[in-house]
CSV table of C-alpha atoms in Angstrom, one decimal:
chain,number,residue,atom,x,y,z
A,1,UNK,CA,0.0,0.0,0.0
A,2,UNK,CA,1.4,3.4,-1.0
A,3,UNK,CA,1.5,6.3,1.4
A,4,UNK,CA,-1.3,8.0,-0.3
A,5,UNK,CA,-3.4,4.9,0.2
A,6,UNK,CA,-3.1,5.3,4.1
A,7,UNK,CA,-6.2,6.8,5.7
A,8,UNK,CA,-5.8,10.3,7.0
A,9,UNK,CA,-6.2,11.1,10.7
A,10,UNK,CA,-9.5,12.6,10.0
A,11,UNK,CA,-10.7,9.5,8.2
A,12,UNK,CA,-9.4,7.3,11.0
A,13,UNK,CA,-11.0,9.5,13.6
A,14,UNK,CA,-14.3,9.3,11.7
A,15,UNK,CA,-14.0,5.5,11.3
A,16,UNK,CA,-13.1,4.6,14.9
A,17,UNK,CA,-14.8,7.4,16.7
A,18,UNK,CA,-13.4,10.2,18.9
A,19,UNK,CA,-13.3,8.2,22.1
A,20,UNK,CA,-11.3,5.4,20.6
A,21,UNK,CA,-9.0,7.9,19.0
A,22,UNK,CA,-8.2,9.5,22.4
A,23,UNK,CA,-7.3,6.0,23.7
A,24,UNK,CA,-4.9,5.4,20.8
A,25,UNK,CA,-3.2,8.8,21.3
A,26,UNK,CA,-2.8,8.1,25.1
A,27,UNK,CA,-1.3,4.7,24.4
A,28,UNK,CA,1.2,6.3,22.0
A,29,UNK,CA,2.1,8.9,24.6
A,30,UNK,CA,2.7,6.3,27.3
A,31,UNK,CA,4.8,4.2,24.9
A,32,UNK,CA,6.9,7.3,24.0
A,33,UNK,CA,7.3,8.2,27.7
A,34,UNK,CA,8.4,4.7,28.5
A,35,UNK,CA,10.9,4.8,25.7
A,36,UNK,CA,12.3,8.1,27.0
A,37,UNK,CA,12.5,6.7,30.6
A,38,UNK,CA,14.2,3.5,29.3
A,39,UNK,CA,16.7,5.6,27.4
A,40,UNK,CA,17.6,7.7,30.5
A,41,UNK,CA,18.0,4.5,32.5
A,42,UNK,CA,20.2,3.0,29.9
A,43,UNK,CA,22.4,6.1,29.8
A,44,UNK,CA,22.6,6.1,33.6
A,45,UNK,CA,23.6,2.4,33.6
A,46,UNK,CA,26.2,3.1,30.9
A,47,UNK,CA,27.7,5.9,32.9
A,48,UNK,CA,27.8,3.7,36.0
A,49,UNK,CA,29.4,0.9,34.0
A,50,UNK,CA,32.0,3.2,32.6
A,51,UNK,CA,32.7,4.6,36.1
A,52,UNK,CA,33.1,1.0,37.4
A,53,UNK,CA,35.3,0.1,34.5
A,54,UNK,CA,37.5,3.2,35.2
A,55,UNK,CA,37.6,2.3,38.9
A,56,UNK,CA,38.6,-1.3,38.3
A,57,UNK,CA,41.2,-0.1,35.8
A,58,UNK,CA,42.7,2.2,38.3
A,59,UNK,CA,42.8,-0.7,40.8
A,60,UNK,CA,44.5,-2.9,38.3
A,61,UNK,CA,47.1,-0.2,37.7
A,62,UNK,CA,47.8,0.8,41.2
A,63,UNK,CA,48.0,-2.3,43.3
A,64,UNK,CA,51.5,-3.6,44.1
A,65,UNK,CA,50.4,-7.2,44.6
A,66,UNK,CA,49.9,-9.5,41.6
A,67,UNK,CA,46.2,-9.7,40.5
A,68,UNK,CA,45.2,-12.0,37.6
A,69,UNK,CA,41.6,-12.8,36.4
A,70,UNK,CA,41.1,-16.0,34.5
A,71,UNK,CA,38.2,-17.5,32.6
A,72,UNK,CA,36.8,-21.1,32.9
A,73,UNK,CA,39.6,-22.3,30.6
A,74,UNK,CA,42.3,-21.1,32.9
A,75,UNK,CA,43.2,-18.4,30.4
A,76,UNK,CA,44.0,-14.8,31.5
A,77,UNK,CA,41.2,-12.3,31.1
A,78,UNK,CA,42.8,-9.4,32.8
A,79,UNK,CA,45.9,-8.6,34.9
A,80,UNK,CA,47.3,-5.9,37.1
A,81,UNK,CA,50.1,-3.6,36.0
A,82,UNK,CA,52.4,-5.2,38.6
A,83,UNK,CA,51.8,-8.7,37.1
A,84,UNK,CA,52.4,-7.3,33.6
A,85,UNK,CA,55.6,-5.7,34.7
A,86,UNK,CA,56.8,-8.9,36.4
A,87,UNK,CA,56.3,-11.1,33.3
A,88,UNK,CA,57.4,-8.3,30.9
A,89,UNK,CA,54.2,-8.3,28.7
A,90,UNK,CA,51.4,-5.7,28.3
A,91,UNK,CA,47.9,-6.8,29.3
A,92,UNK,CA,46.8,-6.9,25.6
A,93,UNK,CA,49.3,-9.7,24.9
A,94,UNK,CA,48.4,-11.6,28.1
A,95,UNK,CA,44.7,-11.8,27.5
A,96,UNK,CA,43.8,-15.3,26.2
A,97,UNK,CA,47.0,-17.0,27.2
A,98,UNK,CA,46.9,-19.9,29.7
A,99,UNK,CA,48.1,-19.0,33.2
A,100,UNK,CA,50.1,-22.2,33.4
A,101,UNK,CA,52.4,-20.8,30.7
A,102,UNK,CA,53.7,-18.2,33.2
A,103,UNK,CA,54.6,-20.8,35.9
A,104,UNK,CA,57.7,-22.8,36.3
A,105,UNK,CA,58.9,-25.6,38.4
A,106,UNK,CA,57.0,-28.5,40.0
A,107,UNK,CA,55.1,-26.1,42.3
A,108,UNK,CA,53.0,-25.0,39.3
A,109,UNK,CA,51.0,-28.2,39.6
A,110,UNK,CA,49.9,-27.1,43.2
A,111,UNK,CA,48.5,-23.8,41.9
A,112,UNK,CA,46.6,-25.5,39.0
A,113,UNK,CA,45.2,-28.0,41.5
A,114,UNK,CA,44.1,-25.1,43.7
A,115,UNK,CA,42.4,-23.4,40.7
A,116,UNK,CA,40.6,-26.6,39.8
A,117,UNK,CA,39.4,-27.1,43.4
A,118,UNK,CA,38.3,-23.5,43.7
A,119,UNK,CA,36.3,-23.8,40.5
A,120,UNK,CA,34.7,-27.0,41.7
A,121,UNK,CA,34.0,-26.1,45.3
A,122,UNK,CA,33.5,-22.4,44.9
A,123,UNK,CA,35.8,-21.9,47.9
A,124,UNK,CA,39.0,-19.9,48.4
A,125,UNK,CA,42.4,-21.8,48.3
A,126,UNK,CA,46.0,-20.9,48.8
A,127,UNK,CA,49.0,-22.3,47.0
A,128,UNK,CA,52.7,-21.4,46.3
A,129,UNK,CA,54.1,-21.4,42.8
A,130,UNK,CA,57.2,-20.1,40.9
A,131,UNK,CA,56.3,-17.2,38.6
A,132,UNK,CA,58.4,-16.9,35.5
A,133,UNK,CA,59.5,-13.2,35.6
A,134,UNK,CA,61.9,-11.2,33.6
A,135,UNK,CA,64.6,-11.7,36.2
A,136,UNK,CA,63.9,-15.5,36.6
A,137,UNK,CA,61.7,-17.7,38.7
A,138,UNK,CA,60.2,-15.9,41.7
A,139,UNK,CA,58.3,-17.8,44.5
A,140,UNK,CA,54.8,-16.3,45.0
A,141,UNK,CA,52.0,-17.2,47.4
A,142,UNK,CA,48.7,-17.1,45.5
A,143,UNK,CA,45.3,-16.8,47.0
A,144,UNK,CA,42.7,-18.3,44.6
A,145,UNK,CA,39.1,-17.0,44.8
A,146,UNK,CA,36.1,-18.1,42.7
A,147,UNK,CA,34.8,-15.7,40.1
A,148,UNK,CA,31.0,-16.1,39.8
A,149,UNK,CA,28.4,-14.7,37.5
A,150,UNK,CA,24.7,-14.2,38.3
A,151,UNK,CA,23.2,-17.3,39.7
A,152,UNK,CA,26.6,-18.4,41.1
A,153,UNK,CA,27.6,-19.7,37.7
A,154,UNK,CA,31.4,-20.2,37.4
A,155,UNK,CA,33.2,-17.6,35.3
A,156,UNK,CA,36.8,-18.4,36.3
A,157,UNK,CA,39.0,-17.5,39.3
A,158,UNK,CA,40.8,-14.4,40.7
A,159,UNK,CA,44.5,-14.9,41.7
A,160,UNK,CA,46.1,-12.5,44.1
A,161,UNK,CA,49.7,-13.1,44.9
A,162,UNK,CA,52.6,-11.5,46.8
A,163,UNK,CA,56.3,-12.5,46.3
A,164,UNK,CA,57.4,-14.7,49.2
A,165,UNK,CA,60.7,-12.9,49.3
A,166,UNK,CA,58.9,-9.7,50.3
A,167,UNK,CA,56.8,-11.6,52.9
A,168,UNK,CA,59.8,-13.3,54.4
A,169,UNK,CA,61.6,-10.0,54.6
A,170,UNK,CA,58.6,-8.5,56.3
A,171,UNK,CA,58.5,-11.4,58.8
A,172,UNK,CA,62.1,-11.0,59.4
A,173,UNK,CA,61.7,-7.3,60.1
A,174,UNK,CA,58.8,-8.0,62.4
A,175,UNK,CA,60.8,-10.6,64.3
A,176,UNK,CA,63.6,-8.1,64.7
A,177,UNK,CA,61.3,-5.4,65.9
A,178,UNK,CA,59.7,-7.8,68.3
A,179,UNK,CA,63.1,-8.8,69.7
A,180,UNK,CA,64.1,-5.1,70.0
A,181,UNK,CA,60.8,-4.4,71.9
A,182,UNK,CA,61.5,-7.2,74.3
A,183,UNK,CA,65.0,-5.9,74.9
A,184,UNK,CA,63.6,-2.4,75.4
A,185,UNK,CA,61.1,-3.8,78.0
A,186,UNK,CA,63.9,-5.6,79.8
A,187,UNK,CA,65.9,-2.4,79.8
A,188,UNK,CA,62.9,-0.5,81.2
A,189,UNK,CA,62.6,-3.0,84.1
A,190,UNK,CA,66.3,-2.6,84.8
A,191,UNK,CA,66.1,1.2,84.7
A,192,UNK,CA,63.1,1.3,87.0
A,193,UNK,CA,65.0,-1.1,89.4
A,194,UNK,CA,68.0,1.2,89.3
A,195,UNK,CA,65.8,4.2,90.0
A,196,UNK,CA,64.4,2.4,93.1
A,197,UNK,CA,68.0,1.6,94.2
A,198,UNK,CA,69.0,5.2,93.6
A,199,UNK,CA,66.2,6.4,95.9
A,200,UNK,CA,67.4,4.1,98.6
A,201,UNK,CA,71.1,4.8,98.2
A,202,UNK,CA,71.4,7.2,101.2
A,203,UNK,CA,69.6,4.8,103.5
A,204,UNK,CA,71.7,1.9,102.4
A,205,UNK,CA,74.9,3.8,102.9
A,206,UNK,CA,73.8,4.8,106.4
A,207,UNK,CA,72.7,1.2,107.3
A,208,UNK,CA,76.0,-0.2,106.1
A,209,UNK,CA,78.1,2.4,107.7
A,210,UNK,CA,76.8,1.8,111.3
A,211,UNK,CA,77.5,-2.0,111.5
A,212,UNK,CA,80.8,-1.6,109.7
A,213,UNK,CA,81.9,1.1,112.0
A,214,UNK,CA,80.9,-1.0,115.0
A,215,UNK,CA,82.9,-4.0,113.7
A,216,UNK,CA,85.9,-1.7,113.0
A,217,UNK,CA,85.8,-0.3,116.5
A,218,UNK,CA,85.6,-3.7,118.1
A,219,UNK,CA,88.6,-5.0,116.1
A,220,UNK,CA,90.6,-2.1,117.6
A,221,UNK,CA,89.4,-3.1,121.1
A,222,UNK,CA,90.3,-6.8,120.4
A,223,UNK,CA,93.7,-5.8,119.2
A,224,UNK,CA,94.3,-3.9,122.5
A,225,UNK,CA,93.1,-6.8,124.6
A,226,UNK,CA,95.4,-9.2,122.7
A,227,UNK,CA,98.4,-7.0,123.3
A,228,UNK,CA,97.7,-7.0,127.1
A,229,UNK,CA,97.2,-10.7,127.2
A,230,UNK,CA,100.4,-11.3,125.2
A,231,UNK,CA,102.3,-9.1,127.7
A,232,UNK,CA,100.9,-11.2,130.6
A,233,UNK,CA,101.6,-14.6,129.0
A,234,UNK,CA,105.1,-13.5,128.1
A,235,UNK,CA,105.8,-13.0,131.8
A,236,UNK,CA,104.2,-16.3,132.6
A,237,UNK,CA,106.5,-18.0,130.1
A,238,UNK,CA,109.6,-16.3,131.5
A,239,UNK,CA,108.9,-17.7,135.0
A,240,UNK,CA,107.7,-14.6,136.8
A,241,UNK,CA,106.6,-15.2,140.4
A,242,UNK,CA,103.0,-15.5,141.5
A,243,UNK,CA,103.0,-12.1,143.3
A,244,UNK,CA,104.4,-10.4,140.2
A,245,UNK,CA,101.8,-12.0,137.9
A,246,UNK,CA,99.0,-11.0,140.3
A,247,UNK,CA,100.3,-7.4,140.3
A,248,UNK,CA,100.7,-7.4,136.5
A,249,UNK,CA,97.2,-8.8,136.0
A,250,UNK,CA,95.8,-6.1,138.1
A,251,UNK,CA,97.8,-3.3,136.4
A,252,UNK,CA,96.8,-4.6,132.9
A,253,UNK,CA,93.1,-4.9,134.0
A,254,UNK,CA,92.9,-8.3,132.5
A,255,UNK,CA,89.8,-9.3,134.4
A,256,UNK,CA,87.9,-6.3,133.0
A,257,UNK,CA,89.3,-7.0,129.5
A,258,UNK,CA,88.2,-10.7,129.8
A,259,UNK,CA,84.6,-9.6,130.4
A,260,UNK,CA,84.7,-7.1,127.6
A,261,UNK,CA,86.3,-9.6,125.2
A,262,UNK,CA,83.1,-11.6,124.9
A,263,UNK,CA,81.1,-8.4,124.5
A,264,UNK,CA,83.4,-7.2,121.7
A,265,UNK,CA,83.2,-10.6,119.9
A,266,UNK,CA,79.4,-10.6,120.2
A,267,UNK,CA,79.2,-7.0,118.9
A,268,UNK,CA,81.5,-7.8,116.0
A,269,UNK,CA,79.4,-10.8,115.1
A,270,UNK,CA,76.2,-8.9,115.3
A,271,UNK,CA,77.6,-6.1,113.1
A,272,UNK,CA,78.8,-8.6,110.5
A,273,UNK,CA,75.4,-10.4,110.5
A,274,UNK,CA,73.7,-7.0,110.0
A,275,UNK,CA,76.0,-6.3,107.0
A,276,UNK,CA,75.2,-9.8,105.7
A,277,UNK,CA,71.5,-9.3,106.0
A,278,UNK,CA,71.7,-5.9,104.2
A,279,UNK,CA,73.8,-7.5,101.4
A,280,UNK,CA,71.2,-10.3,101.1
A,281,UNK,CA,68.4,-7.8,100.8
A,282,UNK,CA,70.2,-5.9,98.2
A,283,UNK,CA,70.9,-9.1,96.2
A,284,UNK,CA,67.3,-10.0,96.4
A,285,UNK,CA,66.2,-6.6,95.3
A,286,UNK,CA,68.6,-6.4,92.4
A,287,UNK,CA,68.0,-10.0,91.2
A,288,UNK,CA,66.8,-10.5,87.6
A,289,UNK,CA,63.8,-12.4,88.9
A,290,UNK,CA,63.9,-14.7,85.8
A,291,UNK,CA,64.2,-17.9,87.8
A,292,UNK,CA,61.5,-20.4,88.6
A,293,UNK,CA,58.3,-19.5,90.5
A,294,UNK,CA,58.5,-20.7,94.1
A,295,UNK,CA,56.7,-20.3,97.4
A,296,UNK,CA,57.1,-16.7,98.5
A,297,UNK,CA,55.9,-15.2,101.8
A,298,UNK,CA,54.1,-11.9,100.9
A,299,UNK,CA,54.3,-10.7,104.5
A,300,UNK,CA,58.0,-11.2,104.8
A,301,UNK,CA,58.6,-9.6,101.4
A,302,UNK,CA,56.4,-6.7,102.3
A,303,UNK,CA,58.2,-6.2,105.6
A,304,UNK,CA,61.6,-6.1,103.8
A,305,UNK,CA,60.2,-3.7,101.2
A,306,UNK,CA,58.8,-1.4,103.8
A,307,UNK,CA,62.1,-1.5,105.7
A,308,UNK,CA,64.0,-0.5,102.6
A,309,UNK,CA,61.6,2.4,101.8
A,310,UNK,CA,61.9,3.7,105.4
A,311,UNK,CA,65.6,3.6,105.1
A,312,UNK,CA,65.7,5.6,101.9
A,313,UNK,CA,62.9,8.1,102.7
A,314,UNK,CA,63.5,8.6,106.4
A,315,UNK,CA,59.7,9.0,106.6
A,316,UNK,CA,57.6,9.0,109.7
A,317,UNK,CA,54.8,6.9,108.2
A,318,UNK,CA,53.2,4.4,110.6
A,319,UNK,CA,53.2,1.0,108.8
A,320,UNK,CA,50.9,-1.7,110.2
A,321,UNK,CA,50.5,-5.3,109.1
A,322,UNK,CA,47.3,-7.4,109.4
A,323,UNK,CA,45.7,-10.5,108.1
A,324,UNK,CA,47.1,-13.9,107.3
A,325,UNK,CA,50.7,-14.4,108.3
A,326,UNK,CA,52.5,-16.1,106.6
A,327,UNK,CA,50.7,-15.6,103.3
A,328,UNK,CA,52.4,-17.8,100.7
A,329,UNK,CA,52.2,-17.0,96.9
A,330,UNK,CA,53.6,-18.9,93.9
A,331,UNK,CA,55.9,-16.2,92.6
A,332,UNK,CA,59.4,-14.8,91.9
A,333,UNK,CA,60.4,-13.1,95.2
A,334,UNK,CA,62.6,-10.4,93.5
A,335,UNK,CA,59.9,-9.3,91.2
A,336,UNK,CA,57.2,-9.2,93.9
A,337,UNK,CA,59.5,-7.2,96.2
A,338,UNK,CA,59.9,-4.7,93.4
A,339,UNK,CA,56.1,-4.4,93.0
A,340,UNK,CA,55.6,-3.9,96.7
A,341,UNK,CA,58.4,-1.4,97.0
A,342,UNK,CA,56.8,0.6,94.2
A,343,UNK,CA,53.4,0.6,96.0
A,344,UNK,CA,54.9,1.5,99.4
A,345,UNK,CA,57.2,4.2,98.0
A,346,UNK,CA,54.3,5.8,96.1
A,347,UNK,CA,52.2,5.8,99.2
A,348,UNK,CA,55.0,7.3,101.3
A,349,UNK,CA,55.5,10.0,98.7
A,350,UNK,CA,51.8,10.8,98.5
A,351,UNK,CA,51.7,11.3,102.3
A,352,UNK,CA,54.8,13.4,102.5
A,353,UNK,CA,54.4,16.0,105.2
A,354,UNK,CA,51.2,14.5,106.5
A,355,UNK,CA,51.3,14.3,110.3
A,356,UNK,CA,49.0,11.3,110.7
A,357,UNK,CA,50.3,9.3,107.7
A,358,UNK,CA,49.4,5.6,108.1
A,359,UNK,CA,50.0,2.7,105.7
A,360,UNK,CA,48.3,-0.6,106.3
A,361,UNK,CA,49.4,-3.8,104.5
A,362,UNK,CA,46.8,-6.6,104.7
A,363,UNK,CA,47.1,-10.2,103.4
A,364,UNK,CA,44.6,-12.9,103.0
A,365,UNK,CA,43.6,-16.0,101.0
A,366,UNK,CA,40.7,-16.4,98.7
A,367,UNK,CA,40.3,-19.9,97.3
A,368,UNK,CA,43.4,-20.5,95.2
A,369,UNK,CA,44.6,-16.9,95.4
A,370,UNK,CA,46.9,-15.1,97.7
A,371,UNK,CA,46.1,-11.4,98.1
A,372,UNK,CA,48.0,-8.4,99.5
A,373,UNK,CA,46.5,-4.9,99.8
A,374,UNK,CA,48.4,-1.7,100.4
A,375,UNK,CA,46.2,1.1,101.8
A,376,UNK,CA,47.2,4.6,102.8
A,377,UNK,CA,45.2,7.5,104.2
A,378,UNK,CA,46.7,10.1,101.9
A,379,UNK,CA,44.9,12.5,99.5
A,380,UNK,CA,44.0,9.7,97.1
A,381,UNK,CA,44.2,9.6,93.3
A,382,UNK,CA,42.2,12.1,91.2
A,383,UNK,CA,39.4,10.6,89.2
A,384,UNK,CA,40.9,12.0,86.0
A,385,UNK,CA,44.1,10.0,86.6
A,386,UNK,CA,42.6,6.7,87.6
A,387,UNK,CA,42.0,5.4,84.0
A,388,UNK,CA,45.7,6.2,83.1
A,389,UNK,CA,47.4,5.1,86.4
A,390,UNK,CA,49.0,2.0,84.8
A,391,UNK,CA,50.0,3.7,81.5
A,392,UNK,CA,53.8,3.8,80.8
A,393,UNK,CA,55.4,7.2,81.7
A,394,UNK,CA,52.3,8.5,83.4
A,395,UNK,CA,53.0,10.1,86.8
A,396,UNK,CA,51.4,12.6,89.1
A,397,UNK,CA,54.7,13.4,90.6
A,398,UNK,CA,56.8,16.5,89.8
A,399,UNK,CA,59.4,16.4,87.1
A,400,UNK,CA,62.5,14.5,88.4
A,401,UNK,CA,60.7,12.7,91.2
A,402,UNK,CA,59.4,9.7,89.3
A,403,UNK,CA,60.0,7.8,86.1
A,404,UNK,CA,56.4,7.0,85.4
A,405,UNK,CA,57.2,3.4,84.9
A,406,UNK,CA,56.8,1.9,88.4
A,407,UNK,CA,53.1,1.0,88.3
A,408,UNK,CA,53.2,0.1,84.6
A,409,UNK,CA,56.0,-2.4,85.2
A,410,UNK,CA,54.4,-3.6,88.4
A,411,UNK,CA,51.2,-4.3,86.4
A,412,UNK,CA,53.2,-6.2,83.8
A,413,UNK,CA,54.9,-8.3,86.5
A,414,UNK,CA,51.6,-9.2,88.1
A,415,UNK,CA,50.2,-10.2,84.7
A,416,UNK,CA,53.3,-12.3,83.9
A,417,UNK,CA,52.6,-14.2,87.2
A,418,UNK,CA,49.1,-15.0,86.2
A,419,UNK,CA,47.8,-12.5,88.7
A,420,UNK,CA,46.5,-8.9,88.7
A,421,UNK,CA,47.4,-5.5,90.1
A,422,UNK,CA,44.4,-3.2,90.4
A,423,UNK,CA,43.4,0.1,92.0
A,424,UNK,CA,40.5,-0.7,94.5
A,425,UNK,CA,37.9,2.0,95.3
A,426,UNK,CA,38.0,3.1,98.9
A,427,UNK,CA,36.3,5.8,101.0
A,428,UNK,CA,39.5,7.7,101.6
A,429,UNK,CA,43.2,7.4,100.6
A,430,UNK,CA,44.4,4.9,98.0
A,431,UNK,CA,44.3,1.1,98.0
A,432,UNK,CA,46.1,-1.2,95.6
A,433,UNK,CA,45.4,-4.9,95.5
A,434,UNK,CA,48.0,-7.5,94.2
A,435,UNK,CA,46.5,-10.9,93.5
A,436,UNK,CA,48.7,-13.9,92.9
A,437,UNK,CA,48.4,-17.7,92.7
A,438,UNK,CA,48.5,-19.3,96.1
A,439,UNK,CA,51.6,-21.3,96.9
A,440,UNK,CA,52.3,-24.3,99.0
A,441,UNK,CA,53.6,-23.5,102.5
A,442,UNK,CA,56.9,-25.3,103.1
């Protein structure tokens, strides 16, 4: 039918009626609107697809790890710039080539097996393989992930790999850093211990000076007594008469010297034992504490710690002990003494200048735990500082009066013992609680 044979709109309108014609025009308008809307949606989807393609392309170009996308035939569909650079080929020449062609060595079979299992099980696998690069075979750890279409249909796999040389270097650097950190922690413990010893140096010098001076003075007295007795016995050996010996004995005052001789010996022995005890306490305090855990009396350790703090600070704090005695914990005595010295020293410092300063040290057992609490009636710890009290280098003392490591190291020591060091709420003052595993009393 030629165009002039088509009926005109007026003829159509006359044939189908005005109402039907309106319906036809409305249907045409709806179809046109739907076409316009579909076109807009299509353009939007094309723009989103292009943006996604650009985004994926930027990822493929920017990542440093190897990234390879394969199809169901194990052929390369896309690859990252890092992979292209490693094998020395542009992505255009890689597309369509089997991934197995870029592997070398017997380990390539492991990767191909992992690819097959990933395709079959739709689950991630990991395998090592040698990649043939421009500089020779390079060991690479590949992670194989399934590539799925809509409906979970298999479309291939995605390979992500990192050279093992880089990984091993990273692990080596991590191990070195960890070792340096452990050494730094050990050094911090030693520095804190030296700081504690430094605070006690004046008291130690005084404590050692007294018994040593006493022993030194007694040795001079003993020397004088020996000279007198030698004079008397020389006359005895020379055959002096009884009257002469009686007179000589009275003149030399040997009876008095004989009584004083035992006193001098006892005094020298007491002084030497005092020096011995001080040296043993110093040795215990400066010990590394890296030996075996053994039964440790917390009461005795606390008494020694309090004694050392009093020597160094010359404080007038009243220290009382209460609770279970002895209280045996399974611990390293040297480390626990360091913890208690830190707690006692902090309490004494906090109560400096306080006329009614009191420190109570209480011990008890709770099931399989041995507990010691150190409580003072000082000003307490501000609420703003309680959350940071165990942080390294945090201190409320003035500059030069504290390292800020005492409580942090003490907390770490308690944790290493399988116990805990905590700040316990109290109505007034400050209370610290040290909880350790209970030890067998021997």
